[in-house]
Coordinates of C-alpha atoms and ligand atoms in Angstrom, one line a residue:
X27 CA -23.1 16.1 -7.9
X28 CA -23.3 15.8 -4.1
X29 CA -21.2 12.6 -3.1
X30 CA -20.2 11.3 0.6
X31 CA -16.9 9.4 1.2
X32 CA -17.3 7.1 3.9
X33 CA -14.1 6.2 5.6
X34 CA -11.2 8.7 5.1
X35 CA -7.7 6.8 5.5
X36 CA -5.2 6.5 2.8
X37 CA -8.0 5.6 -0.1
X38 CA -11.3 8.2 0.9
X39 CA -9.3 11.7 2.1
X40 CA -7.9 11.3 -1.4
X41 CA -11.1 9.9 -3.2
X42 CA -12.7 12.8 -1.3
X43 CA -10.3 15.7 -2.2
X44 CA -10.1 14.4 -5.7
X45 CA -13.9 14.0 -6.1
X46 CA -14.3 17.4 -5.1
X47 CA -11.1 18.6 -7.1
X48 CA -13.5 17.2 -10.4
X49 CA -15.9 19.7 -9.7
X50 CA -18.3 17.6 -6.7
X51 CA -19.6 19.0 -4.1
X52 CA -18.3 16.2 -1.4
X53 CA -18.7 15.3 2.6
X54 CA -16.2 13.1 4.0
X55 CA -17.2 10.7 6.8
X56 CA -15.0 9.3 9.5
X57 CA -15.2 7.3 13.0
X58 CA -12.1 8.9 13.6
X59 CA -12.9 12.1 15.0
X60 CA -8.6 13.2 15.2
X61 CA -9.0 12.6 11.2
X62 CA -11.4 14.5 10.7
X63 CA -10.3 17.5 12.9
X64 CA -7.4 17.4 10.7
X65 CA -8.8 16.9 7.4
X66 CA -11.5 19.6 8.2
X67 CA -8.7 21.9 9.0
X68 CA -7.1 21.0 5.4
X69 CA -4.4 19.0 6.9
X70 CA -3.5 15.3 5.9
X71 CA -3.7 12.8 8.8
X72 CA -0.7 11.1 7.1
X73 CA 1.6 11.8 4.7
X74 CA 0.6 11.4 1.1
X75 CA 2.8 13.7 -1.7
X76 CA 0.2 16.4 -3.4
X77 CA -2.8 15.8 -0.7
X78 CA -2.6 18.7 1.5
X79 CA -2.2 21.3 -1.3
X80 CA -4.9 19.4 -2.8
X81 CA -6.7 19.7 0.3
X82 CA -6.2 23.5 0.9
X83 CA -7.2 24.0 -2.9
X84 CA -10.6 23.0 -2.7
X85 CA -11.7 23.5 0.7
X86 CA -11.3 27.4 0.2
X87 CA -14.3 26.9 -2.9
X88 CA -16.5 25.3 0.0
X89 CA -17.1 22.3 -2.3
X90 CA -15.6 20.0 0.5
X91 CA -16.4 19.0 3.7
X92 CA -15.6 16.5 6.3
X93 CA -17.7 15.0 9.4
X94 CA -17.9 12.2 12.1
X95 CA -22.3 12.0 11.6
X96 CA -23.2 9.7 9.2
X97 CA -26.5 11.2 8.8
X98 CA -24.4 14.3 6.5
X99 CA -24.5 11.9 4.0
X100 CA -28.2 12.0 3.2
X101 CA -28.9 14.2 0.3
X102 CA -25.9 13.1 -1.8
X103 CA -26.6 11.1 -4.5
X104 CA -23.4 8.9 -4.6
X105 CA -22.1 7.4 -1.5
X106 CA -18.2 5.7 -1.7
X107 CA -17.0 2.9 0.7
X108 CA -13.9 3.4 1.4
X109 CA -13.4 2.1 4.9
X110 CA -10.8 -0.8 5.9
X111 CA -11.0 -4.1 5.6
X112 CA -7.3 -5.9 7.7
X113 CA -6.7 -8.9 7.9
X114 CA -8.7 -10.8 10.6
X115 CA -6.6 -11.2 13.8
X116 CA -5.0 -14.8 13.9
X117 CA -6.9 -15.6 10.2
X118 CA -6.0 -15.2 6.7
X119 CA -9.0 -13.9 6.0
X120 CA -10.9 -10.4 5.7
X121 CA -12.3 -8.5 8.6
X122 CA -15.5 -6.9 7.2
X123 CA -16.8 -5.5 9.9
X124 CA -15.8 -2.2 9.0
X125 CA -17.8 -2.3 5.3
X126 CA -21.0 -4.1 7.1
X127 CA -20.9 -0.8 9.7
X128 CA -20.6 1.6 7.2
X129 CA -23.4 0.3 4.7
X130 CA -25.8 -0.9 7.8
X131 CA -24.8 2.2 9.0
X132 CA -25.7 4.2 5.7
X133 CA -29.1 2.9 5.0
X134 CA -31.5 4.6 6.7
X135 CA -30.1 8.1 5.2
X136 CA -30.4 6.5 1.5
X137 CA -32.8 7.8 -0.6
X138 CA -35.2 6.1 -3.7
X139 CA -31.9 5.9 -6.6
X140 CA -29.1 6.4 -4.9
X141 CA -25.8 4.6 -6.1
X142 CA -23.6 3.2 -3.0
X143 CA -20.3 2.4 -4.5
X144 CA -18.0 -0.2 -2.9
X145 CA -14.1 1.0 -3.4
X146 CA -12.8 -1.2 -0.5
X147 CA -11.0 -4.0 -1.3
X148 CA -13.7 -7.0 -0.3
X149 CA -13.4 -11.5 -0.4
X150 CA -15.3 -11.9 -3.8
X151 CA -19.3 -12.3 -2.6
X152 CA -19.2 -9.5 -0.9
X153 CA -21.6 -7.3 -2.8
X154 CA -23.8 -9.0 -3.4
X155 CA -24.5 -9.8 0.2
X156 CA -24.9 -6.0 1.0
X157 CA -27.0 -6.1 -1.9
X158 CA -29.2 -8.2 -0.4
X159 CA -28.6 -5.7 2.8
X160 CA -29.6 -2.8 0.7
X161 CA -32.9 -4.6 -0.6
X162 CA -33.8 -6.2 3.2
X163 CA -34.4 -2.8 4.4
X164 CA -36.4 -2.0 0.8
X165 CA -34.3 0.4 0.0
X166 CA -34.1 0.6 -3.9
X167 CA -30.9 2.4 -3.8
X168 CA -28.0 0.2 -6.1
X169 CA -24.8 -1.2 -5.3
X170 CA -21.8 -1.0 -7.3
X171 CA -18.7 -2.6 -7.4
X172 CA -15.9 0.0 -8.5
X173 CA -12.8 -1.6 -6.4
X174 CA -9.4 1.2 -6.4
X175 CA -6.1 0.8 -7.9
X176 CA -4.5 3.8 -6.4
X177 CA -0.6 3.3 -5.0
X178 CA 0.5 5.3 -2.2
X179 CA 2.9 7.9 -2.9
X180 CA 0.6 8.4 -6.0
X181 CA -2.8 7.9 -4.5
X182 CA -4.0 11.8 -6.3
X183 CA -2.8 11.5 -9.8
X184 CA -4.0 7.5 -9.7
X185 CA -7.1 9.0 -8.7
X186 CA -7.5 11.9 -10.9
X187 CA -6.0 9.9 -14.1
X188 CA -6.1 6.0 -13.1
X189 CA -5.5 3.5 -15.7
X190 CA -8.8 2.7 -15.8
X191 CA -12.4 2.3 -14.1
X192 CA -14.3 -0.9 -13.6
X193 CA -17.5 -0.6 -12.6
X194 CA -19.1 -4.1 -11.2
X195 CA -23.2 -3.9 -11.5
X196 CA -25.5 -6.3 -10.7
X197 CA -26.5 -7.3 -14.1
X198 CA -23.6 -6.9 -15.2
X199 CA -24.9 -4.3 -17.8
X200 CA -23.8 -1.1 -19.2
X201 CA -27.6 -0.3 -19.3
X202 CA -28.0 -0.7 -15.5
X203 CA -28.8 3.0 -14.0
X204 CA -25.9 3.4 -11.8
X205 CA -23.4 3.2 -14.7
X206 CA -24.5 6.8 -16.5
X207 CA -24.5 8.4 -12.7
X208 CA -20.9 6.9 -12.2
X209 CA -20.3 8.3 -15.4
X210 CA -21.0 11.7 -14.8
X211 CA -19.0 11.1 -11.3
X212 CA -15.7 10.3 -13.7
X213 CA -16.7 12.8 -16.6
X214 CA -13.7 14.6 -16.6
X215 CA -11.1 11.0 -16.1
X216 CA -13.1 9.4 -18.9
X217 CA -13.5 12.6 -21.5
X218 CA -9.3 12.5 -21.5
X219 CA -9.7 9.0 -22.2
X220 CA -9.7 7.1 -19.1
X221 CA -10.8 3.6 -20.3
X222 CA -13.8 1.9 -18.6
X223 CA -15.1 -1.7 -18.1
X224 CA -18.3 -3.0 -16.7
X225 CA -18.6 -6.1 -15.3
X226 CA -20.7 -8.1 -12.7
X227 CA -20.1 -7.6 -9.3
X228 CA -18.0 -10.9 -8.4
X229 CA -15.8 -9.9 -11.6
X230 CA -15.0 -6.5 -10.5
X231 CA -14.2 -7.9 -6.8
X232 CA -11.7 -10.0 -8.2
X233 CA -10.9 -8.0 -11.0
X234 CA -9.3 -6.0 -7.7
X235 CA -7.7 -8.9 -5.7
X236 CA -6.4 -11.2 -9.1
X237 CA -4.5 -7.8 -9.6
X238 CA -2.9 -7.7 -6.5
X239 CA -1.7 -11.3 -6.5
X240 CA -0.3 -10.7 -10.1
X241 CA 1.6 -8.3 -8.9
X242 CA 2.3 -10.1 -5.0
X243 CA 3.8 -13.1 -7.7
X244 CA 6.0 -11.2 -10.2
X245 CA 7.4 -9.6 -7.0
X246 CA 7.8 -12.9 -5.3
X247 CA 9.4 -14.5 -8.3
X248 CA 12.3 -12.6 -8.8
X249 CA 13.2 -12.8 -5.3
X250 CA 13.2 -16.7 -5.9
X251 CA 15.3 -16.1 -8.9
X252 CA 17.5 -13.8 -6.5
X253 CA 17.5 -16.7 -3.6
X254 CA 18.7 -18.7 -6.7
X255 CA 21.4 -16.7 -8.0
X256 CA 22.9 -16.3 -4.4
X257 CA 23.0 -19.7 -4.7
X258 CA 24.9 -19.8 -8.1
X259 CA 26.9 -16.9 -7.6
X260 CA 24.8 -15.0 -10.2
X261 CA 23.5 -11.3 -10.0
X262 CA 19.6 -10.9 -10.2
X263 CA 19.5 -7.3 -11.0
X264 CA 20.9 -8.2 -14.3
X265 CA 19.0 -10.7 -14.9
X266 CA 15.6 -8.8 -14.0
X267 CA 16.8 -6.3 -16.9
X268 CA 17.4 -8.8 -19.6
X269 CA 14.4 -10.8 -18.8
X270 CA 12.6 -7.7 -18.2
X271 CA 13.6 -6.8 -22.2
X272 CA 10.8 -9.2 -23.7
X273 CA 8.0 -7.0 -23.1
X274 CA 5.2 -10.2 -22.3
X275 CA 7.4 -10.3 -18.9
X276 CA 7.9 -6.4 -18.6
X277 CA 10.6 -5.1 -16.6
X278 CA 8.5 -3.5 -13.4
X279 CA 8.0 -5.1 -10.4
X280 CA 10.9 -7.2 -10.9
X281 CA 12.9 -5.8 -8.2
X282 CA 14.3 -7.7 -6.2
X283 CA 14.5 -7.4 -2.5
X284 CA 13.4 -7.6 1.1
X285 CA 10.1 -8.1 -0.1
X286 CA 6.5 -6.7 -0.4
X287 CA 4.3 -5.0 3.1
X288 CA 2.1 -2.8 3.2
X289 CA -1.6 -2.2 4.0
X290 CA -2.6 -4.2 0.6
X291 CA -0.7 -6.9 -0.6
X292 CA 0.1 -9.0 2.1
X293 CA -3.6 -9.2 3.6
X294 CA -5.0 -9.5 0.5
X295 CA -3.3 -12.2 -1.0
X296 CA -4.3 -14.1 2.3
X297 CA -7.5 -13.0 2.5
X298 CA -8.2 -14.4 -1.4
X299 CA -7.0 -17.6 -0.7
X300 CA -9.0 -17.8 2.4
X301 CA -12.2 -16.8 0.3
X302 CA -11.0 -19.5 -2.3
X303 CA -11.2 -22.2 0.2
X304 CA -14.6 -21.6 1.1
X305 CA -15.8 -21.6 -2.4
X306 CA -13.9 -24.8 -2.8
X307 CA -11.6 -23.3 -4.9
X308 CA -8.6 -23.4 -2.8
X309 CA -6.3 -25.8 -5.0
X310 CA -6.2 -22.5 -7.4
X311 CA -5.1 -20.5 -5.1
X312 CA -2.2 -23.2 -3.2
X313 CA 0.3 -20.8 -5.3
X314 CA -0.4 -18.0 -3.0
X315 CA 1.1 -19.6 -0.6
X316 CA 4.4 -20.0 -1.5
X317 CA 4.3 -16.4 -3.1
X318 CA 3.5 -15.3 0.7
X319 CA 6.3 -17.9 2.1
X320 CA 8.8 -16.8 -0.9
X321 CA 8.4 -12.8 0.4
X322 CA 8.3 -13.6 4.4
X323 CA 11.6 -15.3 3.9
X324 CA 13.2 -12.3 2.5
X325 CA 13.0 -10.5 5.9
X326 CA 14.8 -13.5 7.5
X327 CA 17.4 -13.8 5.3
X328 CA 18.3 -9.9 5.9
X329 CA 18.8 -10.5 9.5
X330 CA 21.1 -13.7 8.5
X331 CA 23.0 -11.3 5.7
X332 CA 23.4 -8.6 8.4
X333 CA 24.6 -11.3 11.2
X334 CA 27.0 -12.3 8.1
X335 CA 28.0 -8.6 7.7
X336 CA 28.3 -8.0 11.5
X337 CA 31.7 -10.9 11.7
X338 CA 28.7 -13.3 12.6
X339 CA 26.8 -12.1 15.5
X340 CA 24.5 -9.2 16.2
X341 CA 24.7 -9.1 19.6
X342 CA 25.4 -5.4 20.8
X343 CA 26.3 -4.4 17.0
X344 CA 25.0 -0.9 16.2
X345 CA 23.0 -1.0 13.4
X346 CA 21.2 2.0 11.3
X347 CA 18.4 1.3 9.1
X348 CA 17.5 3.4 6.4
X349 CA 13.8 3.5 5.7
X350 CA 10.8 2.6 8.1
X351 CA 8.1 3.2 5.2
X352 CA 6.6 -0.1 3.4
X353 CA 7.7 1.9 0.5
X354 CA 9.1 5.6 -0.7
X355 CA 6.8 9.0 -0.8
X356 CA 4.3 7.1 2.5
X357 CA 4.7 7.4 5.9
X358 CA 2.4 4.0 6.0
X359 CA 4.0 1.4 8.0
X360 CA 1.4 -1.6 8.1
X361 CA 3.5 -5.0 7.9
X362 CA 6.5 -3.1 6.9
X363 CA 9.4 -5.3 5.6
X364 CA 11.8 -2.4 7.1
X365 CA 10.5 -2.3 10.3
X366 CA 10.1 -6.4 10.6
X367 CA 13.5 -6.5 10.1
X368 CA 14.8 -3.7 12.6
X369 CA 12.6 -5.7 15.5
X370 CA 14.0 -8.9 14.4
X371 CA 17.5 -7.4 14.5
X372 CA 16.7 -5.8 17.8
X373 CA 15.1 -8.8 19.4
X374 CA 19.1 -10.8 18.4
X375 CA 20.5 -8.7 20.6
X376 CA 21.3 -5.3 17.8
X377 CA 21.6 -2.3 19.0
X378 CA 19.0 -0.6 15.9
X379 CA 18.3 3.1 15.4
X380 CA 15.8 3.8 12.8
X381 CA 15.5 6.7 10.8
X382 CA 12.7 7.8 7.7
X383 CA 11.8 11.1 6.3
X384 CA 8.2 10.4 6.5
X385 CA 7.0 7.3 8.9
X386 CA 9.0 7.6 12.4
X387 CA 5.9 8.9 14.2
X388 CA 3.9 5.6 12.5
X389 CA 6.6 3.4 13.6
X390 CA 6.8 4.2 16.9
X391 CA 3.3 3.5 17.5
X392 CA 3.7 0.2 16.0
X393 CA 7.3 -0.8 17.5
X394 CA 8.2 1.7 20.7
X395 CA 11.1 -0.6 21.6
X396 CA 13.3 0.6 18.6
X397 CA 15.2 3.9 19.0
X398 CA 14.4 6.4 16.2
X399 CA 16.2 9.5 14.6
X400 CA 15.1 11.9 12.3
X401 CA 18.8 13.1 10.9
X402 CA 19.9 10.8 8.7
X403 CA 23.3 11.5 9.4
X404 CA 22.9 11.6 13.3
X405 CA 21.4 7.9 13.0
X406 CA 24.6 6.3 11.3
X407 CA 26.5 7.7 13.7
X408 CA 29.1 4.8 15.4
X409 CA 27.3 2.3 13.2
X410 CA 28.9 -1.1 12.8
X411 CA 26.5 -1.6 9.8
X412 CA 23.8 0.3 7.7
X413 CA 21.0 -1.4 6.4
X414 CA 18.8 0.8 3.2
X415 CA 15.2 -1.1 3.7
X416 CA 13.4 1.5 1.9
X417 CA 14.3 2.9 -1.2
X418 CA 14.0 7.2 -0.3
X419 CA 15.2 9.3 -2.9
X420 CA 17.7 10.8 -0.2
X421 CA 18.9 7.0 1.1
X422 CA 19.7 6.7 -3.2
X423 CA 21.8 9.2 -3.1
X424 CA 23.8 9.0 -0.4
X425 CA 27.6 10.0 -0.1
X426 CA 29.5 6.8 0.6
X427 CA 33.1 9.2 1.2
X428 CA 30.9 11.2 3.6
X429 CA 29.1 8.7 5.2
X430 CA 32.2 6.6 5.8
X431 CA 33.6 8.9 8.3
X432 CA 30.5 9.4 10.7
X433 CA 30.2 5.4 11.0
X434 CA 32.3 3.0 12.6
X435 CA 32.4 0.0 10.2
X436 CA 32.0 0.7 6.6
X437 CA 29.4 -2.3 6.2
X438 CA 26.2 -1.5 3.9
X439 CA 23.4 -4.0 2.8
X440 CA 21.4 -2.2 0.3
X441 CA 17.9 -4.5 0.9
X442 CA 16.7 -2.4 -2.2
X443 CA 19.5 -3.1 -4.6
X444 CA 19.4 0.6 -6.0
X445 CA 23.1 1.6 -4.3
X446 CA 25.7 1.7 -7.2
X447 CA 27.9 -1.2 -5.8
X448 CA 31.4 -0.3 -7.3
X449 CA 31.3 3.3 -6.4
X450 CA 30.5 2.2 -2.6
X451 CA 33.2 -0.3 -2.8
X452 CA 35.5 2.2 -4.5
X453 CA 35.2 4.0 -0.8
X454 CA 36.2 1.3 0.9
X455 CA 32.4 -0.1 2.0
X456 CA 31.6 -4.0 2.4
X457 CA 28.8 -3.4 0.3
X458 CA 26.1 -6.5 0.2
X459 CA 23.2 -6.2 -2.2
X460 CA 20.2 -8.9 -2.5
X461 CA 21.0 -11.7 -4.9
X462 CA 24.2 -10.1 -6.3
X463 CA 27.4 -11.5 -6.1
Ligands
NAD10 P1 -7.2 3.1 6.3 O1 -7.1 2.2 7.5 O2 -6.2 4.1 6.0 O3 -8.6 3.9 6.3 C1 -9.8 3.3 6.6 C2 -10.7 4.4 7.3 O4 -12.0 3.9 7.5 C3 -10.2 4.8 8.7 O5 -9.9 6.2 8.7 C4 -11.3 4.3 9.6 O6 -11.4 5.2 10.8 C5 -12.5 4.4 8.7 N1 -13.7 3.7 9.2 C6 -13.7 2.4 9.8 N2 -15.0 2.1 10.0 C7 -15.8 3.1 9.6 C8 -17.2 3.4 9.6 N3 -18.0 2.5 10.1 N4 -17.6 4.6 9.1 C9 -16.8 5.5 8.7 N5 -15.4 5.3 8.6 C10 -14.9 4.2 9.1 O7 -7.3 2.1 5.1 P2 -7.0 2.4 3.5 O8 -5.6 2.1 3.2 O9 -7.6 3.7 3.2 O10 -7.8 1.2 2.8 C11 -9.2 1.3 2.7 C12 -9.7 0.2 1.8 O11 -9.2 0.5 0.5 C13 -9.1 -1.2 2.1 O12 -10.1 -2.2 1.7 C14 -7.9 -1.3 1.2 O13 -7.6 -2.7 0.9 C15 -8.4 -0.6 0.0 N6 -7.3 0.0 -0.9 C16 -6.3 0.7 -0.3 C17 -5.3 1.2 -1.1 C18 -4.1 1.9 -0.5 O14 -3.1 2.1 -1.2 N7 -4.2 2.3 0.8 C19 -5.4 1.1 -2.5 C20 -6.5 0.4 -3.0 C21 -7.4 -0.1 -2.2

């Protein structure tokens, strides 16, 4: 099947690579003309763990191809939006511009049939506004709702093998036509079993953002219960595994820590209860708020545990953090807990070096002021105090015995709680975890 994928960040260079990797024959279409050089040259703009060999792999059968001219994307039969949709400056809300470009954009190179399909995370009533878009310019070409569930640092197995499809028609019916062409677009997902849903377009709209505030709410709860167990001298990581036991509560995302970032959660939970208000529905949604209170706390309290850690001021301290990332296996940095914190450190006067396998290059874009390293063991050099914000493989499994002699105060606050506390207290570290005694 010929397929375009418009907008090719962190969800459409893999949607693309993957579509073609099922056998498609795929154009990817960008603004960004530095993306696509790159993605047309089979490297990933960003760092994403299996894209580039997934890239290189089916480029050299010719099935995939990328582009800045939206007109490559008549002829296909399927087209994907997958461009952004941030959080509007100074609003909770959704900046749409972005998905009203690429669809006004699309329409004049739509032909009689085609499916657009909306993977962008959108306020629910989205579709069926460009619906009415698509039928304005008389186009009979259908929309279709079929939001993404891919996490970074897993985007190409979550789209080769996701958990599950939904697709959101206008009818709501698994007779309407786009659902059999969507079909044959997931054949080889839903022959190993991939379970589907169809829905209605406002369902599968919110099917996407209900999901992310589940999970913005589990995350936010247990970092309540840690704020609580601070309080009572109590250690949440054992209480996340013994309520995590009962499997209606399930013991995943009940980490606690310096909180949830990222390019989804945090705009997205905003950007629902923004929508809720204008449908009237905001009182169902006043929970949100807290959850989004609840996680930016998180970031404050680090700086007050590190002033703590420091002998009670920052002021020309020498502080390493460990992790720059929102999360592990991403070089994404969009309201980054890790990075909040090193400015916020920075702007009381530390002295912060930041180091990351993956994200420096990201981070310095967003904060130039910071001073950035890429040896790990360079960047704690002299360090009054280390901080682990992101949870790398290679900040897990760190020496303490080594690491004690390049620094110059044996102080760690392990913002992940995933540092073995006794052994790095057995070598002589102040060691501080989140909500732990
Ligand atoms: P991104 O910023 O990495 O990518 C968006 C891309 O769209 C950019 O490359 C941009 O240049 C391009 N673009 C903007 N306007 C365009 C236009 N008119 N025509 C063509 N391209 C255009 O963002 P992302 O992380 O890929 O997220 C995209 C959407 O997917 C968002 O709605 C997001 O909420 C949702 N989503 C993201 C993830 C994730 O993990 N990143 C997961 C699920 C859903």
């Amino acid at each position: 099947m010929r397929i375009s994928v418009i907008g090719c960040g962190y969800l459409g260079a893999v949607h693309a690579a993957c579509m073609a990797k099922l056998g498609h024959d795929v154009i990817g279409i960008d603004v960004d003309a530095r993306k696509i050089d790159s993605l047309s040259a089979a490297k990933a703009p960003f760092f994403e763990p299996g894209l580039e060999d997934l890239l290189e792999d089916v480029q050299s059968t010719g099935r995939l191809s990328f582009t800045t001219d939206m007109s490559a994307a008549a002829g296909s039969q399927v087209h994907f939006i997958c461009v952004g949709t941030p959080q509007k400056k100074g609003e909770n809300g959704a900046d749409l511009t972005y998905v009203d470009a690429a669809v006004s954009g699309l329409l004049e190179h739509l032909a009689p049939g085609d499916i657009v399909v909306g993977k962008s995370t959108v306020p629910v009533g989205t579709a069926s506004r460009l619906s009415e878009l698509i039928r304005a310019q008389e186009s009979t070409a259908h929309l279709v709702w079929n939001p993404e569930f891919l996490r970074e640092g897993h985007a190409v197995s979550d789209t080769l093998s996701p958990d599950r499809f939904v697709y959101g028609v206008v009818d709501g019916s698994e007779d309407h036509p786009a659902v059999s062409v969507l079909d044959e677009v997931y054949a080889a997902p839903l022959s190993a079993g991939t379970p589907r849903l169809i829905t209605d377009h406002p369902t599968a709209e919110l099917v996407k953002t209900a999901a992310n505030s589940f999970l913005a709410t589990k995350i936010s709860f247990i970092n309540a219960m840690a704020e609580l167990c601070e309080a009572a001298g109590a250690d949440v990581t054992r209480l996340a595994d013994a309520i995590g036991m009962d499997d209606r509560i399930g013991r995943k995302f009940l980490n606690a820590g310096i909180g949830f970032g990222g390019g989804c959660l945090p705009k997205d939970i905003r950007a629902f209860m923004a929508r809720a208000g204008e449908l009237g529905a905001d009182q169902a949604l006043t929970f949100l708020r807290e959850v989004d209170s609840i996680n930016m706390r998180r970031r404050t309290r680090v700086v007050e545990l590190t002033r703590e850690l420091c002998g009670g001021t920052l002021l020309g301290r020498r502080i390493t953090v460990l992790g720059a990332a929102f999360k592990p296996e991403s070089d994404d940095v969009r309201d980054s807990p890790a990075l909040s914190i090193a400015a916020q450190l920075q702007l009381q006067g530390a002295v912060v070096t930041v180091t990351d396998p993956k994200a420096l290059a990201n981070a310095a874009k967003r904060f130039p002021e910071l001073h950035y390293e890429t040896e790990t063991n360079i960047s704690v050099e002299k360090a009054d105090a280390l901080l682990l914000l992101t949870e790398w493989p290679e900040y897990r499994n760190l020496d303490p015995y080594e690491l004690g002699g390049r620094v110059s105060a044996r102080r760690i606050l392990d913002g992940r709680n995933v540092l073995n506390a006794e052994k790095w207290r057995a070598a002589g570290w102040t060691y501080r975890g989140l909500g732990r005694p």
